[in-house]
Amino acid sequence: MISSRIAAAGLLWTALLVGDGANAFPVDGDQTTLPPRTELNEDALDKPREVFRSETSGGKSYLISLGNLAFSSPSILGGVARQAGISCATCHVNGGGNAKFFMPKMSTRPGNFDTTGPLFNPNADNFMLDPVRIPSLRGARYLAPYGVDGRMPSLRDFVRNVIVNEFSGPEPSAAIVDAIVAYIQDIDFLANPNLGPAGRLVGKISERERRGEALFKKPFPHDPQLSCAGCHAPSGAFTDHQQHDVGSGGLFKTPTLRNADFNAPYFHDGRYDSYDQVVAHFDRVFSLGLSDGDRKDLVAYLTAIGDGAQPYEREGAGASLKEVDDFASVLAVAIPAGDKETVSLAVDTIGSELRELTERYPDRKNTSVSGGEQQRTIARAVLKDVVLILRRIDIAVAEGRSDDAMAEFKSYRQLMVAAVPSLLAAAEPWSLFNPVVHDSHYQALREVMQSRHLSH
Amino acid sequence: MAACAALVGLCICGRASANPLDDGAERYRSITIESIGQALDGARALRDRVAANDLAGARQAWIAARAGWERSEVFTAGLAPELDALIDAWPNATSGFHTVEARLFGAGNIDVGPDADALVAHLDELHHRLHSMRLPAQGLLAGTVRLAYEVGESKADGGESRISGTSLDDMRNNVVGIGLAYQTIFAEQLRATDPARAAIVADRIARLKAVVAVSDLPHVDVRRLRQASEELAVALQDAAGKLSLQRPTLEAQAQ
């Protein structure tokens, strides 16, 4: 028996930073939950780096960790998403976006998704293919109102709407919605050393960037009351929180330009790949009369203000275990409280993460990987052990045996503190975290799956 | 008369070992031979259909062979790891079920003669070995626990046999294999030592069976599947002590 989700989702490995144009069959076959050829990009080796406000103020609260857990759990969503293992984090990877996400019949290009399409909630289907860009959630607490059209002033209402209406989930408890909101509000912008007070460029600024800044603030020649900075207010996270018609087909909310270098594709429907295309659009629609140099200056300025420190981080067991550790902190509260629902949510979500992590260490039947068989086997075994310890916790809490559950939780903690990290580290050279092994593995899978399409 | 009955009893018990689990494992031997025999028959039919250039027949034979194999996964990985790796290797193996699957069901290419020959040879060797292979109860419990855990993997992408579209059959046959192994080797002894735990294991197997008793793969409730699989693995692990066995690890060769 082979696994499955990782194997499938990662059939195409393309870097988040730059697409390599390879063909992908991430989800394939006649019996998949999602449309064949859906690309979730779950196996990208580089993932958006997540920065939390709470990390600079004493650590994450229980509420934030619970929100992070729920955000990563398919079980809060409805049937199709749950079956497919889709969670909020599938699209908003580490609170960022997912520029490679593509779902046939629900996307028109990578990075957008139709939230009113037929797949996840037929009752919400508007019978139009009108996908919207998958946004980054960095700095979301500064970015009300919510939705591409800014229709929802409340993040809380927006989150509930996504769960219940867009993804047909059961009515979430108030505690879960509050927790998800707390988590989202904790996701910070990446620091940008180019930006000073009131959104001014500081530090070593190029002449092109300086000229771009001036152009950004300059009134439009035919509409002097307008300027780029008029909507993308530098003093306010480069947004005015208003809806505008910029010739893209309706009224849409002004997006932030902070960390926008990593938020492509651009515009409400993700129609543009680059700042060059965005600037060309405004030049055309508002008759700005920009020269080639002007356009380059504006792009240089946008790039400077849209920057962020360390936007991506390399996937590894350490990052996965850190996230799992955050999730598991919820159990320390929920087990003594006998909170069966939260314990089940945590066991389910952490267990899924650990099963996924297990498949990063290929089993001995995997012909695309050689070497380190013993290390891989031991890594897989210990991760599976941990999954079953979690299941024991779930069973014990369900049966009202909180003391037994806490004893199991202690075992879990002991394993996760030292043994698991060291055993995974020992196996890492032969794991899918090694780019060479990763590429070999997915290339082999891709070739096998290609055979399926030779006769079709 | 009493002496005669005692003698009969002695005769009957004369083939039994001191450990009732060993008796169960011996009874299980015939099941292993039958299951791998089914896989072997299917592989031979596959070879014949390939020789006859009969794609539909070859596919049918592959599916039949696969059913026997999946029921045997309780013991194949633990007791014959090198043959297991040859027969069930993936993704880009040069022989074995998945290589044949990709060609027959993917490309619609019936040019799998050498692969079918290799499959027959490997299954034949395993079938032959099973007649004399030692069947330790500890290893068989470990194999049962591991398979119970593996059935819980997500199949959202189409599962193990996604090219042939038979992943749900794989899962059902895995569960049948788990049930056969448990009932034949361990159930009686566990009922004797801990009836409550035996009832839990039986209930867990029934639940897992119910989860996979659906019309098609997308209708398998993945959350319930995982829960049922892990609860069964836990129940079997917990039964180990009552069977005077060690708690099994979850990967072969990681004892």
Short mmCIF file of C-alpha atoms in Angstrom, two decimals, chain A residues 84-429:
data_model
loop_
_atom_site.label_atom_id
_atom_site.label_comp_id
_atom_site.label_asym_id
_atom_site.label_seq_id
_atom_site.Cartn_x
_atom_site.Cartn_y
_atom_site.Cartn_z
CA ALA A 84 -10.44 16.02 -0.25
CA GLY A 85 -8.39 17.15 2.73
CA ILE A 86 -8.87 20.80 1.85
CA SER A 87 -8.57 23.30 4.70
CA CYS A 88 -8.23 27.07 4.89
CA ALA A 89 -4.47 26.50 4.93
CA THR A 90 -4.58 24.76 1.56
CA CYS A 91 -5.15 28.09 -0.16
CA HIS A 92 -3.66 30.40 2.45
CA VAL A 93 -0.40 28.55 2.97
CA ASN A 94 1.13 29.66 6.26
CA GLY A 95 -1.13 32.68 6.06
CA GLY A 96 0.25 33.62 2.66
CA GLY A 97 -1.39 32.88 -0.68
CA ASN A 98 -1.01 29.94 -3.03
CA ALA A 99 -0.03 31.17 -6.48
CA LYS A 100 0.16 27.62 -7.85
CA PHE A 101 -3.25 26.48 -6.69
CA PHE A 102 -5.34 25.43 -9.66
CA MET A 103 -8.60 23.54 -9.78
CA PRO A 104 -10.21 22.77 -13.14
CA LYS A 105 -13.73 24.21 -13.43
CA MET A 106 -13.09 26.35 -10.35
CA SER A 107 -10.02 28.29 -11.50
CA THR A 108 -9.23 30.07 -14.74
CA ARG A 109 -5.54 30.29 -13.95
CA PRO A 110 -3.18 29.29 -11.16
CA GLY A 111 -3.77 31.40 -8.06
CA ASN A 112 -7.49 32.04 -8.38
CA PHE A 113 -10.56 30.16 -7.26
CA ASP A 114 -14.32 30.48 -7.72
CA THR A 115 -15.84 30.73 -4.24
CA THR A 116 -19.32 30.58 -5.75
CA GLY A 117 -18.71 27.58 -7.95
CA PRO A 118 -20.56 24.26 -7.97
CA LEU A 119 -18.05 21.93 -6.35
CA PHE A 120 -17.96 22.71 -2.66
CA ASN A 121 -21.45 24.08 -2.11
CA PRO A 122 -23.91 23.64 -4.98
CA ASN A 123 -26.39 25.82 -3.09
CA ALA A 124 -23.99 28.74 -3.33
CA ASP A 125 -23.36 28.22 -7.04
CA ASN A 126 -24.03 31.39 -9.03
CA PHE A 127 -23.67 29.48 -12.32
CA MET A 128 -20.79 31.69 -13.42
CA LEU A 129 -17.11 30.93 -13.54
CA ASP A 130 -15.98 34.04 -11.69
CA PRO A 131 -12.92 33.10 -9.68
CA VAL A 132 -11.16 35.53 -7.39
CA ARG A 133 -7.52 35.79 -6.51
CA ILE A 134 -6.45 33.83 -3.45
CA PRO A 135 -5.19 36.58 -1.18
CA SER A 136 -2.43 36.56 1.36
CA LEU A 137 -3.70 37.07 4.90
CA ARG A 138 -0.59 38.85 6.10
CA GLY A 139 -1.58 41.97 7.97
CA ALA A 140 -5.27 41.14 7.62
CA ARG A 141 -6.11 42.97 10.81
CA TYR A 142 -5.22 46.22 9.02
CA LEU A 143 -7.14 45.40 5.88
CA ALA A 144 -10.87 45.61 6.56
CA PRO A 145 -13.31 45.38 4.89
CA TYR A 146 -13.00 41.78 3.71
CA GLY A 147 -13.60 39.99 0.43
CA VAL A 148 -12.27 41.21 -2.92
CA ASP A 149 -15.25 43.51 -3.19
CA GLY A 150 -14.98 44.57 0.43
CA ARG A 151 -18.52 43.49 1.15
CA MET A 152 -17.90 42.41 4.73
CA PRO A 153 -16.74 44.87 7.38
CA SER A 154 -16.32 42.09 9.93
CA LEU A 155 -13.58 39.49 9.67
CA ARG A 156 -15.64 37.30 11.95
CA ASP A 157 -18.59 37.37 9.53
CA PHE A 158 -16.25 36.76 6.65
CA VAL A 159 -14.71 33.68 8.26
CA ARG A 160 -18.10 32.23 9.09
CA ASN A 161 -19.26 32.85 5.54
CA VAL A 162 -16.28 31.00 4.10
CA ILE A 163 -16.92 28.00 6.32
CA VAL A 164 -20.68 27.77 6.02
CA ASN A 165 -21.49 29.18 2.60
CA GLU A 166 -18.43 28.82 0.43
CA PHE A 167 -17.38 25.42 1.76
CA SER A 168 -20.67 24.09 3.04
CA GLY A 169 -19.37 23.39 6.51
CA PRO A 170 -21.48 22.87 9.59
CA GLU A 171 -22.27 25.95 11.65
CA PRO A 172 -19.06 26.53 13.58
CA SER A 173 -19.10 27.23 17.29
CA ALA A 174 -18.52 30.80 18.35
CA ALA A 175 -15.29 29.66 20.00
CA ILE A 176 -13.93 28.25 16.73
CA VAL A 177 -14.80 31.37 14.74
CA ASP A 178 -13.26 33.58 17.43
CA ALA A 179 -10.16 31.42 17.40
CA ILE A 180 -9.73 31.56 13.63
CA VAL A 181 -10.18 35.33 13.70
CA ALA A 182 -7.58 35.59 16.47
CA TYR A 183 -5.17 33.48 14.43
CA ILE A 184 -5.66 35.52 11.25
CA GLN A 185 -5.27 38.77 13.16
CA ASP A 186 -2.02 37.47 14.57
CA ILE A 187 -0.43 37.04 11.13
CA ASP A 188 1.83 40.00 10.56
CA PHE A 189 3.28 41.58 7.50
CA LEU A 190 6.86 40.59 6.86
CA ALA A 191 9.17 43.33 7.93
CA ASN A 192 10.32 45.59 5.11
CA PRO A 193 13.47 47.57 5.86
CA ASN A 194 12.75 49.81 2.85
CA LEU A 195 9.73 51.30 4.58
CA GLY A 196 9.85 54.04 7.16
CA PRO A 197 7.19 56.02 8.99
CA ALA A 198 4.10 56.88 6.97
CA GLY A 199 5.14 54.42 4.30
CA ARG A 200 8.07 56.49 3.06
CA LEU A 201 10.97 54.77 1.40
CA VAL A 202 14.02 54.84 3.61
CA GLY A 203 17.55 53.54 3.54
CA LYS A 204 19.48 53.03 0.37
CA ILE A 205 17.03 54.13 -2.29
CA SER A 206 17.80 53.96 -5.98
CA GLU A 207 17.09 56.87 -8.28
CA ARG A 208 14.55 54.76 -10.11
CA GLU A 209 12.72 53.98 -6.89
CA ARG A 210 12.76 57.64 -5.90
CA ARG A 211 11.30 58.67 -9.24
CA GLY A 212 8.74 55.90 -8.89
CA GLU A 213 7.71 57.22 -5.49
CA ALA A 214 7.14 60.65 -6.98
CA LEU A 215 5.09 59.22 -9.84
CA PHE A 216 3.09 57.16 -7.36
CA LYS A 217 2.00 60.33 -5.60
CA LYS A 218 1.57 62.46 -8.70
CA PRO A 219 -2.05 63.31 -9.67
CA PHE A 220 -3.32 61.55 -12.78
CA PRO A 221 -3.12 63.96 -15.74
CA HIS A 222 -6.78 63.67 -16.73
CA ASP A 223 -8.19 63.08 -13.23
CA PRO A 224 -6.12 65.29 -10.92
CA GLN A 225 -8.09 64.21 -7.87
CA LEU A 226 -6.75 60.70 -8.43
CA SER A 227 -3.32 59.24 -7.91
CA CYS A 228 -1.91 55.83 -7.06
CA ALA A 229 -1.24 57.01 -3.53
CA GLY A 230 -4.77 58.34 -3.25
CA CYS A 231 -6.08 54.81 -2.96
CA HIS A 232 -2.94 52.97 -1.89
CA ALA A 233 -2.40 55.33 1.02
CA PRO A 234 1.21 54.91 2.14
CA SER A 235 0.34 55.85 5.67
CA GLY A 236 -2.34 53.20 5.91
CA ALA A 237 -0.81 49.92 4.81
CA PHE A 238 -1.08 51.19 1.22
CA THR A 239 -4.84 50.90 1.12
CA ASP A 240 -7.74 53.26 1.70
CA HIS A 241 -10.13 50.44 2.68
CA GLN A 242 -12.50 51.56 -0.07
CA GLN A 243 -13.93 49.98 -3.21
CA HIS A 244 -13.08 51.43 -6.60
CA ASP A 245 -13.72 50.74 -10.24
CA VAL A 246 -10.33 50.68 -11.94
CA GLY A 247 -11.61 49.32 -15.21
CA SER A 248 -11.40 45.70 -14.23
CA GLY A 249 -15.11 44.96 -14.32
CA GLY A 250 -16.65 46.36 -11.17
CA LEU A 251 -16.03 47.79 -7.74
CA PHE A 252 -13.25 46.10 -5.87
CA LYS A 253 -11.42 46.77 -2.66
CA THR A 254 -8.04 48.47 -2.81
CA PRO A 255 -5.50 45.77 -2.04
CA THR A 256 -2.55 46.42 0.20
CA LEU A 257 0.81 46.83 -1.48
CA ARG A 258 2.75 45.65 1.57
CA ASN A 259 4.50 42.36 0.85
CA ALA A 260 2.76 42.45 -2.52
CA ASP A 261 5.92 41.24 -4.27
CA PHE A 262 4.84 37.80 -3.07
CA ASN A 263 1.12 38.16 -3.71
CA ALA A 264 0.92 37.60 -7.47
CA PRO A 265 -1.25 37.12 -9.39
CA TYR A 266 -2.73 40.61 -9.18
CA PHE A 267 -6.16 42.23 -9.45
CA HIS A 268 -9.36 40.82 -8.02
CA ASP A 269 -9.38 37.87 -10.40
CA GLY A 270 -5.65 37.40 -10.58
CA ARG A 271 -5.49 38.39 -14.22
CA TYR A 272 -1.98 39.85 -14.07
CA ASP A 273 1.24 38.08 -13.27
CA SER A 274 3.48 41.06 -12.76
CA TYR A 275 3.72 44.68 -11.70
CA ASP A 276 4.60 45.55 -15.30
CA GLN A 277 1.18 44.34 -16.41
CA VAL A 278 -0.53 46.15 -13.54
CA VAL A 279 1.17 49.45 -14.33
CA ALA A 280 0.37 49.02 -18.02
CA HIS A 281 -3.29 48.51 -17.11
CA PHE A 282 -3.47 51.76 -15.14
CA ASP A 283 -1.55 53.60 -17.82
CA ARG A 284 -4.07 52.43 -20.39
CA VAL A 285 -7.30 52.86 -18.41
CA PHE A 286 -6.44 56.23 -16.88
CA SER A 287 -4.46 57.56 -19.87
CA LEU A 288 -1.45 58.30 -17.72
CA GLY A 289 0.88 58.72 -20.66
CA LEU A 290 3.74 56.93 -18.96
CA SER A 291 7.01 56.49 -20.79
CA ASP A 292 8.85 53.17 -20.67
CA GLY A 293 11.12 54.72 -18.08
CA ASP A 294 8.16 55.88 -16.00
CA ARG A 295 6.75 52.40 -15.99
CA LYS A 296 10.05 50.95 -14.90
CA ASP A 297 10.32 53.58 -12.18
CA LEU A 298 6.88 52.71 -10.85
CA VAL A 299 7.65 49.01 -10.94
CA ALA A 300 10.89 49.63 -9.05
CA TYR A 301 8.99 51.60 -6.43
CA LEU A 302 6.26 48.96 -6.08
CA THR A 303 8.92 46.30 -5.76
CA ALA A 304 10.63 48.26 -3.00
CA ILE A 305 7.51 48.88 -0.95
CA GLY A 306 6.18 45.39 -1.62
CA ASP A 307 9.28 43.67 -0.33
CA GLY A 308 9.54 41.63 2.85
CA ALA A 309 12.26 39.90 4.79
CA GLN A 310 12.67 36.17 4.14
CA PRO A 311 9.38 35.64 2.35
CA TYR A 312 9.85 31.90 2.02
CA GLU A 313 11.38 29.21 4.11
CA ARG A 314 12.60 25.81 3.12
CA GLU A 315 10.33 22.98 4.17
CA GLY A 316 11.82 20.49 6.56
CA ALA A 317 10.83 18.27 9.39
CA GLY A 318 11.66 21.07 11.81
CA ALA A 319 9.04 23.42 10.36
CA SER A 320 6.41 20.68 10.34
CA LEU A 321 7.15 19.68 13.90
CA LYS A 322 7.04 23.29 15.06
CA GLU A 323 3.57 23.70 13.60
CA VAL A 324 2.45 20.41 15.10
CA ASP A 325 3.84 21.55 18.44
CA ASP A 326 1.71 24.69 18.25
CA PHE A 327 -1.35 22.59 17.46
CA ALA A 328 -0.60 20.19 20.30
CA SER A 329 -0.44 23.02 22.83
CA VAL A 330 -4.23 23.07 22.54
CA LEU A 331 -4.36 19.57 24.01
CA ALA A 332 -2.68 20.72 27.20
CA VAL A 333 -5.80 22.77 27.90
CA ALA A 334 -8.48 20.67 26.23
CA ILE A 335 -7.60 17.32 27.85
CA PRO A 336 -7.89 18.42 31.50
CA ALA A 337 -11.06 20.30 30.57
CA GLY A 338 -12.53 17.12 29.09
CA ASP A 339 -13.26 19.11 25.92
CA LYS A 340 -14.01 16.18 23.62
CA GLU A 341 -14.74 18.26 20.55
CA THR A 342 -11.47 20.18 20.68
CA VAL A 343 -9.46 17.07 21.50
CA SER A 344 -10.97 15.29 18.49
CA LEU A 345 -10.24 18.28 16.28
CA ALA A 346 -6.64 18.35 17.46
CA VAL A 347 -6.10 14.60 17.18
CA ASP A 348 -7.59 14.61 13.72
CA THR A 349 -5.58 17.55 12.45
CA ILE A 350 -2.27 16.67 14.05
CA GLY A 351 -2.68 13.05 13.02
CA SER A 352 -3.21 14.10 9.41
CA GLU A 353 -0.15 16.32 9.51
CA LEU A 354 1.95 13.50 10.94
CA ARG A 355 0.67 11.02 8.39
CA GLU A 356 1.63 13.48 5.67
CA LEU A 357 5.01 13.94 7.29
CA THR A 358 5.48 10.17 7.38
CA GLU A 359 5.18 10.02 3.62
CA ARG A 360 8.10 12.40 3.28
CA TYR A 361 10.21 9.41 4.29
CA PRO A 362 9.61 6.96 1.43
CA ASP A 363 8.98 3.36 2.36
CA ARG A 364 11.23 0.58 1.22
CA LYS A 365 9.02 -0.30 -1.73
CA ASN A 366 9.68 3.09 -3.27
CA THR A 367 11.96 2.44 -6.22
CA SER A 368 12.81 6.07 -6.83
CA VAL A 369 14.81 6.38 -3.61
CA SER A 370 17.86 4.44 -2.59
CA GLY A 371 19.83 4.40 0.61
CA GLY A 372 18.95 5.14 4.21
CA GLU A 373 16.36 2.39 4.32
CA GLN A 374 16.83 1.75 8.02
CA GLN A 375 16.69 5.44 8.88
CA ARG A 376 13.57 5.95 6.77
CA THR A 377 11.90 2.94 8.33
CA ILE A 378 12.62 4.13 11.84
CA ALA A 379 11.40 7.64 11.03
CA ARG A 380 8.17 6.24 9.64
CA ALA A 381 7.71 3.95 12.61
CA VAL A 382 8.12 6.66 15.22
CA LEU A 383 5.76 9.01 13.44
CA LYS A 384 3.14 6.29 13.22
CA ASP A 385 3.62 5.59 16.91
CA VAL A 386 2.92 9.22 17.65
CA VAL A 387 -0.25 9.13 15.56
CA LEU A 388 -1.50 6.20 17.59
CA ILE A 389 -0.63 7.89 20.87
CA LEU A 390 -2.82 10.77 19.76
CA ARG A 391 -5.60 8.34 18.91
CA ARG A 392 -5.29 6.88 22.41
CA ILE A 393 -5.76 10.38 23.80
CA ASP A 394 -8.91 10.80 21.72
CA ILE A 395 -10.29 7.46 22.89
CA ALA A 396 -9.47 8.16 26.54
CA VAL A 397 -11.07 11.61 26.53
CA ALA A 398 -14.17 10.27 24.77
CA GLU A 399 -14.47 7.67 27.52
CA GLY A 400 -13.97 10.26 30.27
CA ARG A 401 -10.52 8.99 31.23
CA SER A 402 -8.73 12.32 31.38
CA ASP A 403 -5.92 11.00 33.59
CA ASP A 404 -5.10 8.29 31.06
CA ALA A 405 -5.24 10.88 28.31
CA MET A 406 -2.82 13.14 30.16
CA ALA A 407 -0.45 10.20 30.68
CA GLU A 408 -0.54 9.55 26.94
CA PHE A 409 -0.03 13.24 26.28
CA LYS A 410 3.05 13.12 28.46
CA SER A 411 4.39 10.24 26.35
CA TYR A 412 3.59 12.24 23.24
CA ARG A 413 5.48 15.25 24.53
CA GLN A 414 8.49 13.18 25.52
CA LEU A 415 8.73 11.63 22.09
CA MET A 416 8.25 14.93 20.31
CA VAL A 417 10.85 16.79 22.33
CA ALA A 418 13.85 14.69 21.46
CA ALA A 419 13.36 11.29 19.87
CA VAL A 420 11.20 12.31 16.93
CA PRO A 421 13.30 15.32 15.85
CA SER A 422 16.53 13.36 16.06
CA LEU A 423 15.18 10.32 14.20
CA LEU A 424 13.74 12.51 11.48
CA ALA A 425 16.99 14.41 11.21
CA ALA A 426 18.85 11.12 10.79
CA ALA A 427 16.56 10.17 7.91
CA GLU A 428 16.41 13.59 6.28
CA PRO A 429 19.09 12.94 3.61
#
